[in-house]
Tab-separated table of C-alpha atoms in Angstrom:
chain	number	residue	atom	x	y	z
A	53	UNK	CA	-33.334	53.637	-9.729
A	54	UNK	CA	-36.542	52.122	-7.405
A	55	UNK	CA	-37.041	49.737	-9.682
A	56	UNK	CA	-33.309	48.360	-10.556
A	57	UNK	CA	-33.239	47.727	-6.353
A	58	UNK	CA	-36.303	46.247	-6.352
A	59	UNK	CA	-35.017	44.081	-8.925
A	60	UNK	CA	-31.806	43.551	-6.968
A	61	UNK	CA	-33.706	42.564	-3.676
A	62	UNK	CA	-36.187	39.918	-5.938
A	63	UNK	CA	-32.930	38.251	-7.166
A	64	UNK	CA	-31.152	38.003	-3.869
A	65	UNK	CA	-34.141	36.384	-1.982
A	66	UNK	CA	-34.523	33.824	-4.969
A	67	UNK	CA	-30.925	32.832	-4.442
A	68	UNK	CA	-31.664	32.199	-1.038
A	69	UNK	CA	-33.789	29.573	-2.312
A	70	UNK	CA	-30.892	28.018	-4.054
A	71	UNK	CA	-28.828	27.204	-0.876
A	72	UNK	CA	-28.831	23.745	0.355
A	73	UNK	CA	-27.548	20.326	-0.199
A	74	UNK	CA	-29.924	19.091	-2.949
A	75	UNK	CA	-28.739	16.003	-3.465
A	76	UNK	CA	-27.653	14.618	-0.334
A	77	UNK	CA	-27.745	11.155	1.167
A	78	UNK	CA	-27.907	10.729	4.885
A	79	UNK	CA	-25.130	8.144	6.188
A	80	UNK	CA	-27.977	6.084	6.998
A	81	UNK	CA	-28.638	5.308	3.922
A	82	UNK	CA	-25.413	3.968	1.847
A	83	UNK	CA	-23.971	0.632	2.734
A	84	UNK	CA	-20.192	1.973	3.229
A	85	UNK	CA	-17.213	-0.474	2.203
A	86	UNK	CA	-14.202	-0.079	3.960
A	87	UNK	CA	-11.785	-3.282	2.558
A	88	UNK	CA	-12.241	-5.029	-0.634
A	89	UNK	CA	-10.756	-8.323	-2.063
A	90	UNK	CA	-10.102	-9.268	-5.768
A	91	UNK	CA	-9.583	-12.674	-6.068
A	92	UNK	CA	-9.820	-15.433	-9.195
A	93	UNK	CA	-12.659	-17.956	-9.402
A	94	UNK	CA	-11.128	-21.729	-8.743
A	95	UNK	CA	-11.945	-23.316	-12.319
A	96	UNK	CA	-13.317	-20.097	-14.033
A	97	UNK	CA	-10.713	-18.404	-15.093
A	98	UNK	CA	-12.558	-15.281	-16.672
A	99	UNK	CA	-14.441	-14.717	-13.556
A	100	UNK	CA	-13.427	-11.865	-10.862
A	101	UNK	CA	-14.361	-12.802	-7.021
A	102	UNK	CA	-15.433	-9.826	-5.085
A	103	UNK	CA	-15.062	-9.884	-1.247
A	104	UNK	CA	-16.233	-6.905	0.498
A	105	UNK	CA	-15.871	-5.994	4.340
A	106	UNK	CA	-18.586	-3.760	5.644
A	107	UNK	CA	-18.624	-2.139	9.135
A	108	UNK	CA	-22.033	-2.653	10.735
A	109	UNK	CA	-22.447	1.085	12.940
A	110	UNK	CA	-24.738	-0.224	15.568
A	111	UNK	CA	-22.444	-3.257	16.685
A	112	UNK	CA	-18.989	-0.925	16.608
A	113	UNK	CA	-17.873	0.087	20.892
A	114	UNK	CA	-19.425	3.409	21.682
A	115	UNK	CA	-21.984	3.779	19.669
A	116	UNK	CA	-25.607	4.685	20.322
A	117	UNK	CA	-24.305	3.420	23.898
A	118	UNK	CA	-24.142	0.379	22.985
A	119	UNK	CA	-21.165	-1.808	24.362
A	120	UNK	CA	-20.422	-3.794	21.129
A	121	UNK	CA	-19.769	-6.991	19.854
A	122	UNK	CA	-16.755	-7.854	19.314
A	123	UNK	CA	-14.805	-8.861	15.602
A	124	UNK	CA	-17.073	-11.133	14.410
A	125	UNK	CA	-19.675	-9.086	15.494
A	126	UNK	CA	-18.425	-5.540	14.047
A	127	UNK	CA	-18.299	-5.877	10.228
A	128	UNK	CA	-19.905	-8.352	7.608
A	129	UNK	CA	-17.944	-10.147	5.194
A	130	UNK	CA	-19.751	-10.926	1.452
A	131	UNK	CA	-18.358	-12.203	-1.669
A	132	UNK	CA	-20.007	-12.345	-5.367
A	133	UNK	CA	-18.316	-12.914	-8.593
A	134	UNK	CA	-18.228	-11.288	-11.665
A	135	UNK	CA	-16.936	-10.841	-15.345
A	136	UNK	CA	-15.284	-7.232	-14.418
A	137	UNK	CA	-14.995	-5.400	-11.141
A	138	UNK	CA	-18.079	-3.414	-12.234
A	139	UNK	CA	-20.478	-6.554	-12.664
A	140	UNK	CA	-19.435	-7.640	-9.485
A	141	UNK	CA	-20.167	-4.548	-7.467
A	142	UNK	CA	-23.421	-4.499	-9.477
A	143	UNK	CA	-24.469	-8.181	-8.371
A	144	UNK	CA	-23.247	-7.028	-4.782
A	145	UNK	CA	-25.615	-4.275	-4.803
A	146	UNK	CA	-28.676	-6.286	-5.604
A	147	UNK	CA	-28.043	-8.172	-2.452
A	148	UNK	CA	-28.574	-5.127	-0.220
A	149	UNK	CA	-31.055	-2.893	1.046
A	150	UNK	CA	-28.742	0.042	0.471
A	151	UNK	CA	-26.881	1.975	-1.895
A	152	UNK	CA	-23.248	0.913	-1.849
A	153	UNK	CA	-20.756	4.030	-1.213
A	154	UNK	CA	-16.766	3.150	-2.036
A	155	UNK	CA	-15.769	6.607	-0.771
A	156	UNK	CA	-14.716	5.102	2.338
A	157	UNK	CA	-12.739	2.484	0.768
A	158	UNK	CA	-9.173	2.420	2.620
A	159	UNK	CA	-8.029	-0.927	1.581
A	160	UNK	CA	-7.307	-2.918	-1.622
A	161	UNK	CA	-6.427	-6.502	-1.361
A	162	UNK	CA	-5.618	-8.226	-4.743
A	163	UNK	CA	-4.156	-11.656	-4.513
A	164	UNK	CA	-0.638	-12.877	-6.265
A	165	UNK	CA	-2.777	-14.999	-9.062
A	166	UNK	CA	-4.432	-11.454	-10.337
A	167	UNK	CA	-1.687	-9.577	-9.579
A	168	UNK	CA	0.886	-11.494	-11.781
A	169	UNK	CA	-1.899	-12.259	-14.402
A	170	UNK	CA	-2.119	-8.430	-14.550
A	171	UNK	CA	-3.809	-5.440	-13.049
A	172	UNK	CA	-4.586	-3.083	-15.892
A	173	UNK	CA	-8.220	-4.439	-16.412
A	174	UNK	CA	-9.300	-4.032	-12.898
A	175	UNK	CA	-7.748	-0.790	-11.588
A	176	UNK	CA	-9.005	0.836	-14.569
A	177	UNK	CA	-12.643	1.326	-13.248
A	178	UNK	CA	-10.874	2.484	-9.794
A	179	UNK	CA	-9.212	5.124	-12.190
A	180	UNK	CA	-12.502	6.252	-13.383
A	181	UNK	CA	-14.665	6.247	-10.184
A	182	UNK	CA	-14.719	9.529	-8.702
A	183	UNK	CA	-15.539	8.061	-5.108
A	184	UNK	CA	-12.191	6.049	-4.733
A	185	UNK	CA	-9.774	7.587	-2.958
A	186	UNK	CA	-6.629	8.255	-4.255
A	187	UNK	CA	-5.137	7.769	-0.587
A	188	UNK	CA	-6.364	3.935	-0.629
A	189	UNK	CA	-4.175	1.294	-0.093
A	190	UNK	CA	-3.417	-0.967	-2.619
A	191	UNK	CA	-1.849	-4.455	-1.244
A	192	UNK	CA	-0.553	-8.086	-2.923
A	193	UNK	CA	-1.371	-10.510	-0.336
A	194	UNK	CA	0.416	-13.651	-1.083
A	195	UNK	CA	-2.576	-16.262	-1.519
A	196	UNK	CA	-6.104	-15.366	-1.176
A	197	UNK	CA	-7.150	-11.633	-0.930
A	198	UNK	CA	-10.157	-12.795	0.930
A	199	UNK	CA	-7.885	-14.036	3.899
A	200	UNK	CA	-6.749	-10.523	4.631
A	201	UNK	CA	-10.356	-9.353	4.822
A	202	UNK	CA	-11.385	-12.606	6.832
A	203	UNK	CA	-8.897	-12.586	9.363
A	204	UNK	CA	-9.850	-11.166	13.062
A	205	UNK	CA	-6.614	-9.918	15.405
A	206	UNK	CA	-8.056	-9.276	19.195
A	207	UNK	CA	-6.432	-5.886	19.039
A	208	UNK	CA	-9.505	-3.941	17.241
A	209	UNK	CA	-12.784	-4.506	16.501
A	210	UNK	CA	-12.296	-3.592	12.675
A	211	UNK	CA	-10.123	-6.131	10.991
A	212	UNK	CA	-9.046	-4.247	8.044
A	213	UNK	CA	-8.237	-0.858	10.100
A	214	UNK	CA	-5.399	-3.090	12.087
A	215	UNK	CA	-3.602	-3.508	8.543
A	216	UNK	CA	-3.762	0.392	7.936
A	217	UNK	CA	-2.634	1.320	11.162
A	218	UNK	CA	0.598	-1.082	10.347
A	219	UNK	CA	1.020	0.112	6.692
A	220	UNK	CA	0.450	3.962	8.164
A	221	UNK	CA	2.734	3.693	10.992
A	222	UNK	CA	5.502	1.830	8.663
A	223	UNK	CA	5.547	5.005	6.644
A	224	UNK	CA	5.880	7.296	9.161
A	225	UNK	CA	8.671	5.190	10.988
A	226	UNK	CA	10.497	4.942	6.933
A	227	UNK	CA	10.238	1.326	7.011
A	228	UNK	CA	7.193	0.582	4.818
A	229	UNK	CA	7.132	2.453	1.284
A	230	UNK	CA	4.220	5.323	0.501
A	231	UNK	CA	2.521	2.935	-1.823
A	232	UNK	CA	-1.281	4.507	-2.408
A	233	UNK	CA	-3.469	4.156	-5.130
A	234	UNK	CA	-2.454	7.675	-6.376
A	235	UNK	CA	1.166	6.899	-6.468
A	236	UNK	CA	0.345	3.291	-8.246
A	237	UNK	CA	-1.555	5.386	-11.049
A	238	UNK	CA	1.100	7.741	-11.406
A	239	UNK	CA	4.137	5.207	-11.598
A	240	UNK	CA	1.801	3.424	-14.602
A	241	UNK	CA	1.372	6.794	-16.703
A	242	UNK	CA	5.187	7.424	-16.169
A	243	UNK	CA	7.024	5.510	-18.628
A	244	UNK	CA	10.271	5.635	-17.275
A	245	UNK	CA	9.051	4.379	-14.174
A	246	UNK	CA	7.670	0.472	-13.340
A	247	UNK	CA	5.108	0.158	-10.188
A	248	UNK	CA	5.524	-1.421	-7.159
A	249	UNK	CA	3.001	-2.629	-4.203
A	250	UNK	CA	3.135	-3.202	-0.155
A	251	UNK	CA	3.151	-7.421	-0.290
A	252	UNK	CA	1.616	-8.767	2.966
A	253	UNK	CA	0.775	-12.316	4.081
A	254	UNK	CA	-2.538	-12.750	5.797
A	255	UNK	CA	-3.408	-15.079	9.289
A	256	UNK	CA	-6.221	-16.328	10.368
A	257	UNK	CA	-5.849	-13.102	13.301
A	258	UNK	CA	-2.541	-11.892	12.143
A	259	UNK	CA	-1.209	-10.004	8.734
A	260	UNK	CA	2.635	-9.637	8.535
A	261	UNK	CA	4.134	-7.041	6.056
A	262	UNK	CA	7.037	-9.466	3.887
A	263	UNK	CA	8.083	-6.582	1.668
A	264	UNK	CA	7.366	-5.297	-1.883
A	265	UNK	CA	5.598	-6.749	-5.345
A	266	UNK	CA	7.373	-5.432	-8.241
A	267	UNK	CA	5.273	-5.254	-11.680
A	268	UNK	CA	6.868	-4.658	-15.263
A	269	UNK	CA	3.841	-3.517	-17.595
A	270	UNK	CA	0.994	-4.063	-14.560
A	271	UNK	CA	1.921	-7.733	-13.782
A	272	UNK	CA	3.578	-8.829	-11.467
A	273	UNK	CA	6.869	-10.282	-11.860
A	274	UNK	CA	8.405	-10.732	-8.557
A	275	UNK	CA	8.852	-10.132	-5.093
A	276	UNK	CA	11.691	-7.745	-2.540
A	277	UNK	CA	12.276	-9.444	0.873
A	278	UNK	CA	12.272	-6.347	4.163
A	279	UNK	CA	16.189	-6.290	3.828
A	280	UNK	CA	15.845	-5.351	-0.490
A	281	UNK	CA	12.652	-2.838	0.367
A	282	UNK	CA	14.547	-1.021	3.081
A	283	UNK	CA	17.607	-1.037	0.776
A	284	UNK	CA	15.494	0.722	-1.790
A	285	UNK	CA	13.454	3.405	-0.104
A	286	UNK	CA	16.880	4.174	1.190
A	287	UNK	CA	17.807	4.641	-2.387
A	288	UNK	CA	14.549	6.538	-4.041
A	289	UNK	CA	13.303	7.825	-1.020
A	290	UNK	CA	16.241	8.240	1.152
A	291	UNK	CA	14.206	7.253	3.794
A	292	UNK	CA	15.776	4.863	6.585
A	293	UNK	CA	14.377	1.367	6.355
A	294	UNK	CA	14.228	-0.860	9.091
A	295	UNK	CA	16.780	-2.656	11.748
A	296	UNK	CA	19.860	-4.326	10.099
A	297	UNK	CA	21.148	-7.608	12.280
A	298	UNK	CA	24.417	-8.542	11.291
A	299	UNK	CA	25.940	-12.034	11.858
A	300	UNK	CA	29.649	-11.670	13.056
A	301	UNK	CA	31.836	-13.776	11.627
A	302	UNK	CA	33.893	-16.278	13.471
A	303	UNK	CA	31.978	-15.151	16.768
A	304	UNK	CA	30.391	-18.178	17.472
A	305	UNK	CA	26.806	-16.626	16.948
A	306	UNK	CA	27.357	-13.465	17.758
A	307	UNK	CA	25.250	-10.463	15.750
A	308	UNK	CA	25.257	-6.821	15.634
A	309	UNK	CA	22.212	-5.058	14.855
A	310	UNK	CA	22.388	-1.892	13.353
A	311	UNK	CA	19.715	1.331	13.559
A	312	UNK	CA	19.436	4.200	10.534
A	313	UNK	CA	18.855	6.895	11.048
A	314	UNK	CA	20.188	8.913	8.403
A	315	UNK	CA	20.268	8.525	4.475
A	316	UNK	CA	22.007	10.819	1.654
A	317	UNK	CA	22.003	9.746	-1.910
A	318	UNK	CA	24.081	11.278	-4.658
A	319	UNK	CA	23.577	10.226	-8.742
A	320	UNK	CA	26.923	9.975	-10.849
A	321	UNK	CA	27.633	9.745	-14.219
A	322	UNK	CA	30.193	8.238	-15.559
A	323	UNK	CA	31.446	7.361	-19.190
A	324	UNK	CA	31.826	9.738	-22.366
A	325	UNK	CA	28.234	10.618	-21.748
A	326	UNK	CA	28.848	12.482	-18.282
A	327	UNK	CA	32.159	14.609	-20.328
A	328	UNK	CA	29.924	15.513	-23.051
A	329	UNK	CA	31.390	13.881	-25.978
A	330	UNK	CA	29.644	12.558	-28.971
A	331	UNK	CA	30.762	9.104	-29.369
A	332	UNK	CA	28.295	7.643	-26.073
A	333	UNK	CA	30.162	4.242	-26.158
A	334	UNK	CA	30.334	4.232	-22.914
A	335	UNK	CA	27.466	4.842	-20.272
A	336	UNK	CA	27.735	4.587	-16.747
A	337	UNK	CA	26.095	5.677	-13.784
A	338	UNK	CA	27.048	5.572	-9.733
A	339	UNK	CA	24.465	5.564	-7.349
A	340	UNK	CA	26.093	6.171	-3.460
A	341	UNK	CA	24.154	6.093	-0.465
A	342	UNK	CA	25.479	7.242	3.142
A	343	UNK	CA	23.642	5.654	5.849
A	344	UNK	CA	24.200	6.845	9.388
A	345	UNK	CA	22.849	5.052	12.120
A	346	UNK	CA	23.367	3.659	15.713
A	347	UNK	CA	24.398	-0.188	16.776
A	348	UNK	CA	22.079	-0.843	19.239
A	349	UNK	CA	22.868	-4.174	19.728
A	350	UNK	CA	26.167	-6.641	20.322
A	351	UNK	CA	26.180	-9.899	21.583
A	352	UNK	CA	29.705	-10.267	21.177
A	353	UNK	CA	32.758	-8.265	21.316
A	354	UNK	CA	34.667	-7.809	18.355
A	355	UNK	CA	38.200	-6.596	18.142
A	356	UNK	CA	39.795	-3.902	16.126
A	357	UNK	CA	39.381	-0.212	15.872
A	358	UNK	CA	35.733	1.493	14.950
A	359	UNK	CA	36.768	2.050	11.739
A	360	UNK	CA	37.532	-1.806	11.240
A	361	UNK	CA	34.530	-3.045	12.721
A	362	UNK	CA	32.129	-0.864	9.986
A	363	UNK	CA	33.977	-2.141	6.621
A	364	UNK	CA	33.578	-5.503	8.296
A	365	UNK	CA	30.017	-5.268	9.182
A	366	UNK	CA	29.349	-3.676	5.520
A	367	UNK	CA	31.023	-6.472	3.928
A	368	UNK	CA	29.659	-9.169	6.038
A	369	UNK	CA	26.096	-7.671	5.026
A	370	UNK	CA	26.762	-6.805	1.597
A	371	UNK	CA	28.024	-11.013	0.992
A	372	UNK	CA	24.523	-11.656	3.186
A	373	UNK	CA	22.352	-9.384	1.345
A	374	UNK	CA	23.837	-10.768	-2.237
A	375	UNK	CA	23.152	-14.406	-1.382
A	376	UNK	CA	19.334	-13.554	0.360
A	377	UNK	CA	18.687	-11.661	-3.087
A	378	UNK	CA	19.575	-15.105	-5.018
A	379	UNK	CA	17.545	-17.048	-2.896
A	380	UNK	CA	14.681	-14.680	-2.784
A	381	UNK	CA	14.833	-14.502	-7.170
């Protein structure tokens, strides 16, 4: 019995020895991304152009004491090129002094000529990498991808952290869809469903959110304006979308802007295939959406009861919203 405790004690101590993070890396020592930028060579059309944004510690406000730099100052902006996304973070790493680290990766820019040539090459080794997050965000930007990681607003010293904060607070307000990289890989191993992606516009210190890219098979095929994205998050996500303004008709200007706040969805079927019959001839389906909301807004006064007033301000959007969707197509 000694010598089985003995034994006991022996084994405990050497697992003590065990403990410990083996195979750590101090913070020091990576070269953290935080935005990057797939783009298409000009005249080499089998080549990928990588643009990275990298925060530089030392020059952020507050740290070490130091006061910092400002923008320009704050992060470095490189770009290689490469056959694959792979080669090109390979040819990026033997330009620095550090191991690169994509685990704090928050931002994926991919511009329209990638995007519509298709996507299923690239995110394929952000499936596979264990360090992206699944929480990224995964962005068309209408032109060059580099442009959203080159711009500088004067609101924060991190360029790429003022688009989050817009795409983050968008989704919390209802008016900007949930897009992530985790929902993007999910929609293309569904096959009854067909991805979509936050489409921004990028300034030289601005970035303005213009909607949704819409993909069939990974490529892009098109583009929602606010008015169609808010329209359908109220529809999949019954969430509440953004401000509606309403021109009045005969008014002389006047508009009427409208505030949801509420959103109830309810699938019908309709045909032979909702009573259960055999013959399925006929196939039909009703999608209704109740939107409650406020008017916050009205420039002019317009006569008639309550009641009259809503059908006419649905119908007067409805023709509006018809004839923006034909000359948004």
């Amino acid at each position: 019995m000694g010598k089985a405790w003995a034994s006991l004690c022996c084994l405990l101590l050497f697992m003590t020895l065990l403990t410990g993070c083996w195979d750590r890396r101090e913070l020091e020592e990576r070269t953290s991304v935080i935005a990057l930028g797939i783009d298409l060579v000009e005249g080499r059309q089998n080549l990928y152009k990588l643009t990275v944004q990298i925060p530089i510690p030392i020059k952020i406000a507050g740290s070490s004491g130091q006061g910092g730099g400002g923008n320009k100052d704050a992060v470095k902006i490189m770009s290689v090129t490469g056959k694959t996304v792979t080669d090109a973070v390979n040819n990026l790493q033997q330009r620095l002094n550090q191991r690169i680290f994509l685990g704090h990766t928050r931002v994926l820019a991919i511009s329209e000529d990638v995007a519509r040539r298709g996507m299923d090459d690239i995110i394929d080794s952000f499936r596979r990498d264990p360090q992206i997050r699944r929480l990224m965000w995964p962005v068309v930007v209408q032109g060059r991808a580099a442009d959203l990681l080159e711009m500088k607003p004067g609101l924060i010293q991190i360029p790429v952290v003022f688009l989050m904060d817009l795409i983050e607070n968008g989704t919390k307000m209802g008016t900007i869809p949930d897009q992530t990289m985790g929902e993007y890989l999910i929609q293309t191993s569904n096959e009854t469903l067909q991805p979509m992606l936050n489409y921004v516009q990028a300034y030289k210190d601005d970035v303005k959110w213009k909607g949704v890219a819409v993909f069939r098979d990974q490529k892009m095929v098109g583009s929602l304006n606010d008015i169609h994205t808010w329209a359908l998050l109220q529809l999949r996500d019954e969430k509440r979308g953004g401000d509606v303004i309403v021109p009045l008709p005969g008014k002389g200007g006047g508009y009427i802007s409208f505030r949801p706040h509420f959103v109830r969805t309810k699938l019908e079927m309709k045909g032979s295939h909702a009573t259960g019959q055999d013959n399925h001839s006929g196939h039909g389906v009703a999608y209704l959406c109740e939107i409650q909301g406020d008017i916050i807004e009205m420039t002019k006064n317009v006569e008639g009861s309550p009641e009259e007033v809503i059908v006419m301000l649905a119908e007067t959007h409805q023709k509006r919203n018809g004839k923006t969707g034909q000359e948004n197509a």
